[in-house]
Short mmCIF file of N, CA and C in Angstrom, two decimals:
data_model
loop_
_atom_site.label_atom_id
_atom_site.label_comp_id
_atom_site.label_asym_id
_atom_site.label_seq_id
_atom_site.Cartn_x
_atom_site.Cartn_y
_atom_site.Cartn_z
N UNK A 15 35.39 -29.83 4.60
CA UNK A 15 35.42 -31.05 3.73
C UNK A 15 36.94 -31.41 3.91
N UNK A 16 36.72 -32.99 4.28
CA UNK A 16 38.17 -33.57 4.35
C UNK A 16 38.74 -34.00 2.83
N UNK A 17 39.86 -34.23 2.91
CA UNK A 17 40.69 -34.66 1.60
C UNK A 17 40.06 -36.07 1.24
N UNK A 18 40.17 -36.07 -0.30
CA UNK A 18 39.83 -37.47 -0.64
C UNK A 18 40.83 -38.54 -0.22
N UNK A 19 40.63 -39.75 -0.06
CA UNK A 19 41.18 -40.63 0.17
C UNK A 19 41.28 -41.85 -0.95
N UNK A 20 42.46 -41.98 -1.49
CA UNK A 20 42.69 -42.96 -2.69
C UNK A 20 43.19 -44.14 -2.31
N UNK A 21 42.65 -45.28 -2.36
CA UNK A 21 43.37 -46.71 -2.00
C UNK A 21 43.41 -47.63 -3.13
N UNK A 22 44.63 -48.06 -3.39
CA UNK A 22 44.48 -48.87 -4.64
C UNK A 22 44.63 -50.46 -3.96
N UNK A 23 43.85 -51.35 -4.35
CA UNK A 23 44.00 -52.72 -3.87
C UNK A 23 44.96 -53.53 -4.60
N UNK A 24 45.89 -54.13 -3.85
CA UNK A 24 46.85 -54.89 -4.70
C UNK A 24 46.32 -56.52 -4.87
N UNK A 25 46.59 -57.44 -5.48
CA UNK A 25 46.03 -58.68 -5.65
C UNK A 25 45.69 -59.44 -4.39
N UNK A 26 46.80 -59.33 -3.36
CA UNK A 26 46.63 -60.09 -2.03
C UNK A 26 45.20 -59.30 -1.13
N UNK A 27 45.02 -58.14 -1.47
CA UNK A 27 43.99 -57.37 -0.95
C UNK A 27 42.59 -57.68 -1.50
N UNK A 28 42.74 -57.89 -2.83
CA UNK A 28 41.46 -58.31 -3.69
C UNK A 28 41.39 -59.79 -3.09
N UNK A 29 42.19 -60.74 -3.22
CA UNK A 29 41.98 -61.79 -2.68
C UNK A 29 41.43 -61.97 -1.27
N UNK A 30 41.97 -61.39 -0.42
CA UNK A 30 41.31 -61.26 1.10
C UNK A 30 40.05 -60.83 1.08
N UNK A 31 39.53 -60.00 0.22
CA UNK A 31 38.28 -59.28 0.35
C UNK A 31 37.14 -60.44 0.08
N UNK A 32 37.60 -61.40 -0.84
CA UNK A 32 36.66 -62.49 -1.24
C UNK A 32 36.77 -63.77 -0.27
N UNK A 33 37.80 -63.60 0.82
CA UNK A 33 38.02 -64.54 1.80
C UNK A 33 37.35 -64.14 3.08
N UNK A 34 36.88 -62.86 3.07
CA UNK A 34 36.17 -62.41 4.42
C UNK A 34 36.84 -61.56 5.15
N UNK A 35 38.22 -60.99 4.81
CA UNK A 35 38.88 -60.23 5.52
C UNK A 35 38.10 -58.95 5.84
N UNK A 36 37.80 -58.50 7.24
CA UNK A 36 37.02 -57.70 7.73
C UNK A 36 37.72 -56.11 7.16
N UNK A 37 38.84 -55.96 7.44
CA UNK A 37 39.36 -54.81 6.89
C UNK A 37 39.21 -54.43 5.51
N UNK A 38 39.41 -55.49 4.62
CA UNK A 38 39.34 -55.23 3.10
C UNK A 38 37.78 -55.10 2.72
N UNK A 39 36.76 -55.52 3.56
CA UNK A 39 35.43 -55.50 3.43
C UNK A 39 34.90 -53.95 3.72
N UNK A 40 35.48 -53.54 4.85
CA UNK A 40 35.27 -52.22 5.12
C UNK A 40 35.86 -51.19 4.21
N UNK A 41 36.83 -51.43 3.81
CA UNK A 41 37.25 -50.25 2.72
C UNK A 41 36.35 -50.50 1.60
N UNK A 42 36.01 -51.45 1.14
CA UNK A 42 34.81 -51.57 -0.01
C UNK A 42 33.55 -51.06 0.56
N UNK A 43 33.22 -51.11 1.60
CA UNK A 43 31.80 -50.58 2.21
C UNK A 43 32.21 -49.07 2.15
N UNK A 44 33.22 -48.51 2.68
CA UNK A 44 33.51 -47.04 2.85
C UNK A 44 33.41 -46.56 1.43
N UNK A 45 33.99 -47.03 0.33
CA UNK A 45 34.25 -46.48 -0.88
C UNK A 45 32.97 -46.31 -1.47
N UNK A 46 32.08 -47.43 -1.31
CA UNK A 46 30.60 -47.26 -1.74
C UNK A 46 29.91 -46.32 -1.08
N UNK A 47 29.89 -46.29 0.26
CA UNK A 47 29.01 -45.34 1.22
C UNK A 47 29.55 -43.92 1.37
N UNK A 48 30.84 -43.51 1.56
CA UNK A 48 31.16 -42.25 1.92
C UNK A 48 32.00 -41.44 0.63
N UNK A 49 31.35 -40.13 0.62
CA UNK A 49 32.03 -39.41 -0.58
C UNK A 49 33.33 -39.11 -0.19
N UNK A 50 34.28 -39.19 -1.07
CA UNK A 50 35.61 -38.77 -0.87
C UNK A 50 36.51 -40.04 -0.84
N UNK A 51 35.91 -41.04 -0.61
CA UNK A 51 36.62 -42.49 -0.81
C UNK A 51 36.47 -43.12 -2.13
N UNK A 52 37.79 -43.32 -2.40
CA UNK A 52 38.16 -43.94 -3.98
C UNK A 52 38.86 -45.34 -3.65
N UNK A 53 38.32 -46.52 -4.28
CA UNK A 53 39.13 -47.64 -4.17
C UNK A 53 39.05 -48.03 -5.60
N UNK A 54 40.43 -48.40 -5.90
CA UNK A 54 40.93 -48.65 -7.42
C UNK A 54 41.43 -50.25 -7.42
N UNK A 55 41.13 -50.94 -8.50
CA UNK A 55 41.46 -52.21 -8.91
C UNK A 55 42.21 -52.19 -10.03
N UNK A 56 43.49 -52.14 -9.96
CA UNK A 56 44.01 -52.25 -11.34
C UNK A 56 43.97 -53.26 -12.08
N UNK A 57 43.94 -53.26 -13.08
CA UNK A 57 43.58 -54.61 -14.14
C UNK A 57 44.36 -55.66 -14.08
N UNK A 58 45.72 -55.48 -14.15
CA UNK A 58 46.82 -56.51 -13.88
C UNK A 58 46.77 -57.18 -12.65
N UNK A 59 46.30 -56.28 -11.65
CA UNK A 59 46.36 -57.04 -10.22
C UNK A 59 44.95 -58.18 -10.17
N UNK A 60 44.15 -57.25 -10.69
CA UNK A 60 42.68 -58.22 -10.61
C UNK A 60 43.01 -59.48 -11.46
N UNK A 61 43.70 -59.49 -12.51
CA UNK A 61 44.04 -60.86 -13.31
C UNK A 61 44.64 -61.72 -12.14
N UNK A 62 45.65 -61.38 -11.50
CA UNK A 62 46.50 -62.08 -10.85
C UNK A 62 45.61 -62.54 -9.57
N UNK A 63 44.59 -61.76 -8.83
CA UNK A 63 43.75 -62.02 -7.80
C UNK A 63 42.77 -63.16 -8.27
N UNK A 64 42.48 -63.19 -9.52
CA UNK A 64 41.31 -64.03 -10.27
C UNK A 64 42.11 -65.23 -10.40
N UNK A 65 43.34 -65.26 -10.71
CA UNK A 65 43.99 -66.72 -11.01
C UNK A 65 44.26 -67.43 -9.69
N UNK A 66 44.57 -66.54 -8.55
CA UNK A 66 44.77 -67.02 -7.05
C UNK A 66 43.08 -67.69 -6.49
N UNK A 67 42.11 -66.68 -6.97
CA UNK A 67 40.72 -67.23 -6.24
C UNK A 67 39.83 -66.99 -7.26
N UNK A 68 39.67 -67.91 -8.39
CA UNK A 68 38.83 -67.74 -9.40
C UNK A 68 37.42 -66.99 -9.02
N UNK A 69 36.86 -66.06 -9.73
CA UNK A 69 35.58 -65.49 -9.44
C UNK A 69 35.99 -63.82 -8.77
N UNK A 70 37.14 -63.81 -8.27
CA UNK A 70 37.50 -62.42 -7.72
C UNK A 70 37.31 -61.37 -8.72
N UNK A 71 37.79 -61.54 -9.53
CA UNK A 71 37.61 -60.31 -11.03
C UNK A 71 36.22 -60.04 -10.82
N UNK A 72 35.39 -61.00 -11.54
CA UNK A 72 34.17 -60.71 -11.67
C UNK A 72 33.43 -60.12 -10.48
N UNK A 73 33.57 -60.54 -9.18
CA UNK A 73 33.01 -59.91 -7.97
C UNK A 73 33.41 -58.54 -7.69
N UNK A 74 34.60 -58.26 -7.92
CA UNK A 74 35.05 -56.90 -7.53
C UNK A 74 34.86 -55.91 -8.63
N UNK A 75 34.70 -56.24 -9.93
CA UNK A 75 34.16 -55.33 -11.05
C UNK A 75 32.49 -54.97 -10.98
N UNK A 76 32.21 -56.00 -10.06
CA UNK A 76 30.46 -55.57 -10.02
C UNK A 76 30.22 -54.72 -8.78
N UNK A 77 31.13 -54.58 -8.11
CA UNK A 77 30.93 -53.47 -6.74
C UNK A 77 31.02 -52.15 -7.22
N UNK A 78 29.82 -51.56 -6.71
CA UNK A 78 29.86 -50.20 -7.21
C UNK A 78 30.94 -49.06 -6.65
N UNK A 79 31.24 -49.43 -5.56
CA UNK A 79 32.49 -48.71 -4.94
C UNK A 79 33.92 -48.99 -5.36
N UNK A 80 34.07 -49.86 -6.27
CA UNK A 80 35.29 -50.15 -6.97
C UNK A 80 35.52 -49.78 -8.39
N UNK A 81 36.51 -49.00 -8.60
CA UNK A 81 37.25 -48.38 -9.79
C UNK A 81 38.07 -49.23 -10.36
N UNK A 82 37.70 -49.95 -11.65
CA UNK A 82 38.78 -50.71 -12.35
C UNK A 82 39.73 -49.87 -13.26
N UNK A 83 40.97 -49.85 -13.02
CA UNK A 83 41.62 -49.05 -13.78
C UNK A 83 42.52 -49.79 -14.70
N UNK A 84 41.93 -49.14 -16.08
CA UNK A 84 42.53 -49.81 -17.39
C UNK A 84 43.99 -49.91 -17.44
N UNK A 85 44.48 -50.76 -18.49
CA UNK A 85 46.08 -50.86 -18.61
C UNK A 85 45.96 -49.86 -19.91
N UNK A 86 46.26 -48.57 -19.80
CA UNK A 86 46.50 -47.36 -20.72
C UNK A 86 48.02 -47.46 -20.73
N UNK A 87 48.35 -46.67 -21.82
CA UNK A 87 49.77 -46.55 -22.52
C UNK A 87 50.73 -46.39 -21.19
N UNK A 88 50.55 -45.33 -20.39
CA UNK A 88 51.60 -44.98 -19.39
C UNK A 88 51.57 -46.32 -18.46
N UNK A 89 50.55 -46.91 -18.17
CA UNK A 89 50.65 -48.03 -17.08
C UNK A 89 51.33 -49.37 -18.06
N UNK A 90 51.25 -49.42 -19.31
CA UNK A 90 51.88 -50.40 -19.97
C UNK A 90 53.26 -50.12 -20.02
N UNK A 91 53.90 -48.89 -20.16
CA UNK A 91 55.13 -48.53 -20.00
C UNK A 91 55.81 -49.00 -18.64
N UNK A 92 55.22 -48.81 -17.72
CA UNK A 92 55.48 -49.05 -16.20
C UNK A 92 55.54 -50.51 -15.82
N UNK A 93 54.61 -51.27 -16.51
CA UNK A 93 54.42 -52.50 -16.14
C UNK A 93 55.65 -53.45 -17.15
N UNK A 94 55.88 -52.85 -18.19
CA UNK A 94 56.83 -53.53 -19.10
C UNK A 94 58.26 -53.63 -18.48
N UNK A 95 58.46 -52.45 -17.52
CA UNK A 95 59.78 -52.62 -16.85
C UNK A 95 59.74 -53.44 -15.69
N UNK A 96 58.71 -54.15 -15.14
CA UNK A 96 58.67 -54.92 -13.94
C UNK A 96 58.63 -56.50 -14.31
N UNK A 97 58.98 -57.17 -13.27
CA UNK A 97 58.69 -58.73 -13.51
C UNK A 97 57.25 -58.99 -13.11
N UNK A 98 56.53 -58.64 -12.27
CA UNK A 98 55.36 -58.83 -11.88
C UNK A 98 54.25 -57.74 -12.46
N UNK A 99 53.50 -58.11 -12.98
CA UNK A 99 52.48 -56.97 -13.67
C UNK A 99 51.52 -56.49 -12.76
N UNK A 100 51.15 -57.35 -11.78
CA UNK A 100 49.89 -56.81 -10.87
C UNK A 100 50.81 -55.63 -9.83
N UNK A 101 51.87 -56.09 -9.31
CA UNK A 101 52.58 -55.27 -8.45
C UNK A 101 52.92 -53.82 -9.10
N UNK A 102 53.42 -53.97 -10.56
CA UNK A 102 53.94 -52.97 -11.16
C UNK A 102 52.67 -51.96 -11.45
N UNK A 103 51.49 -52.71 -11.89
CA UNK A 103 50.54 -51.82 -12.10
C UNK A 103 49.74 -51.10 -10.91
N UNK A 104 49.92 -51.70 -9.84
CA UNK A 104 49.78 -51.10 -8.36
C UNK A 104 50.52 -49.91 -8.26
N UNK A 105 51.74 -50.17 -8.19
CA UNK A 105 52.56 -49.26 -7.92
C UNK A 105 52.39 -47.97 -8.78
N UNK A 106 52.23 -48.29 -10.30
CA UNK A 106 52.03 -47.20 -11.08
C UNK A 106 50.85 -46.40 -10.67
N UNK A 107 49.49 -47.01 -10.50
CA UNK A 107 48.26 -46.60 -9.73
C UNK A 107 48.57 -45.44 -8.78
N UNK A 108 49.41 -45.97 -7.81
CA UNK A 108 49.73 -45.07 -6.57
C UNK A 108 50.28 -43.79 -6.68
N UNK A 109 50.84 -43.67 -7.91
CA UNK A 109 51.73 -42.55 -8.21
C UNK A 109 50.73 -41.41 -8.27
N UNK A 110 51.34 -39.97 -7.87
CA UNK A 110 50.58 -39.12 -8.17
C UNK A 110 49.97 -38.73 -9.57
N UNK A 111 48.65 -38.19 -9.75
CA UNK A 111 48.25 -37.90 -11.01
C UNK A 111 47.58 -36.69 -10.85
N UNK A 112 46.80 -36.20 -11.84
CA UNK A 112 45.95 -34.84 -11.89
C UNK A 112 44.86 -35.11 -10.71
N UNK A 113 44.27 -36.34 -10.86
CA UNK A 113 42.98 -36.81 -10.28
C UNK A 113 43.58 -36.97 -8.85
N UNK A 114 44.67 -37.58 -8.41
CA UNK A 114 45.34 -37.96 -7.25
C UNK A 114 46.52 -37.20 -6.98
N UNK A 115 46.42 -36.18 -6.57
CA UNK A 115 47.89 -35.17 -6.66
C UNK A 115 48.74 -35.68 -5.40
N UNK A 116 48.11 -36.34 -4.44
CA UNK A 116 49.07 -36.94 -3.55
C UNK A 116 49.40 -38.49 -3.71
N UNK A 117 48.97 -39.02 -4.73
CA UNK A 117 49.02 -40.32 -5.01
C UNK A 117 47.97 -41.07 -4.40
N UNK A 118 48.07 -42.26 -4.14
CA UNK A 118 47.26 -43.41 -3.65
C UNK A 118 48.10 -44.19 -2.73
N UNK A 119 47.13 -44.82 -1.67
CA UNK A 119 47.70 -45.80 -0.61
C UNK A 119 47.44 -47.26 -1.19
N UNK A 120 48.58 -48.16 -1.19
CA UNK A 120 48.26 -49.42 -1.62
C UNK A 120 47.96 -50.37 -0.36
N UNK A 121 46.75 -51.04 -0.55
CA UNK A 121 46.23 -51.81 0.52
C UNK A 121 46.84 -53.25 0.24
N UNK A 122 47.11 -54.15 1.25
CA UNK A 122 47.65 -55.08 0.77
C UNK A 122 47.91 -56.01 2.29
N UNK A 123 47.74 -57.54 2.03
CA UNK A 123 48.02 -58.44 3.13
C UNK A 123 49.30 -58.61 3.31
N UNK A 124 50.31 -58.26 2.59
CA UNK A 124 51.76 -58.52 2.28
C UNK A 124 52.65 -57.11 2.23
N UNK A 125 52.49 -56.49 3.41
CA UNK A 125 53.24 -55.11 3.32
C UNK A 125 54.67 -55.22 3.21
N UNK A 126 55.32 -56.32 3.75
CA UNK A 126 56.77 -56.37 3.35
C UNK A 126 57.10 -56.42 1.96
N UNK A 127 56.42 -56.99 1.14
CA UNK A 127 56.62 -56.89 -0.49
C UNK A 127 56.64 -55.45 -1.08
N UNK A 128 56.31 -54.51 -0.29
CA UNK A 128 56.31 -53.24 -0.75
C UNK A 128 57.54 -52.39 -0.19
N UNK A 129 58.24 -53.03 0.51
CA UNK A 129 59.48 -52.28 1.37
C UNK A 129 60.26 -52.05 0.24
N UNK A 130 60.88 -50.73 0.51
CA UNK A 130 61.80 -50.02 -0.51
C UNK A 130 61.09 -49.39 -1.69
N UNK A 131 59.87 -49.53 -1.82
CA UNK A 131 59.02 -49.21 -2.91
C UNK A 131 58.51 -47.48 -2.82
N UNK A 132 58.56 -46.74 -3.53
CA UNK A 132 57.96 -45.41 -3.35
C UNK A 132 56.57 -45.32 -3.22
N UNK A 133 55.95 -45.99 -2.47
CA UNK A 133 54.30 -46.22 -2.05
C UNK A 133 54.11 -46.05 -0.57
N UNK A 134 52.97 -45.33 -0.48
CA UNK A 134 52.39 -45.67 1.09
C UNK A 134 51.54 -46.93 1.14
N UNK A 135 51.55 -47.56 2.26
CA UNK A 135 51.05 -49.05 2.16
C UNK A 135 49.84 -48.85 3.46
N UNK A 136 48.85 -49.63 3.31
CA UNK A 136 47.89 -49.75 4.20
C UNK A 136 47.80 -51.20 4.58
N UNK A 137 48.34 -51.85 5.73
CA UNK A 137 48.40 -53.09 6.03
C UNK A 137 46.95 -53.63 6.40
N UNK A 138 46.58 -54.80 5.70
CA UNK A 138 45.20 -55.24 5.85
C UNK A 138 45.28 -56.71 6.70
N UNK A 139 46.34 -56.93 7.09
CA UNK A 139 46.68 -58.22 7.85
C UNK A 139 45.62 -58.20 9.05
N UNK A 140 44.90 -59.30 9.10
CA UNK A 140 43.92 -59.50 10.13
C UNK A 140 44.78 -59.50 11.53
#
């Protein structure tokens, strides 16, 4: 059995999925169809994606392969220290936890925005 794969969608990846980005669509399909693939949508990033492209939040939240991450107390504390809530919630979600001991990879169409951050990045730029 292979190791589970945990991927966090940032707001750019969420928006790209709604605009026909093939790589984002493949991630969503694999998370739905393949065991061991987990795709996360942090709520703060979901809000930012919906502001950029109305309807994105409702669409992603309805997909069976996407796990919406609530803004719990540890996430609130992480977000409160940052300027952008979406990026902060994504970075927090990518950190190691009991469920994700190796953390998660952040999927994005703007990989440069994550430079210098302690996260792994999956570039979805077409």
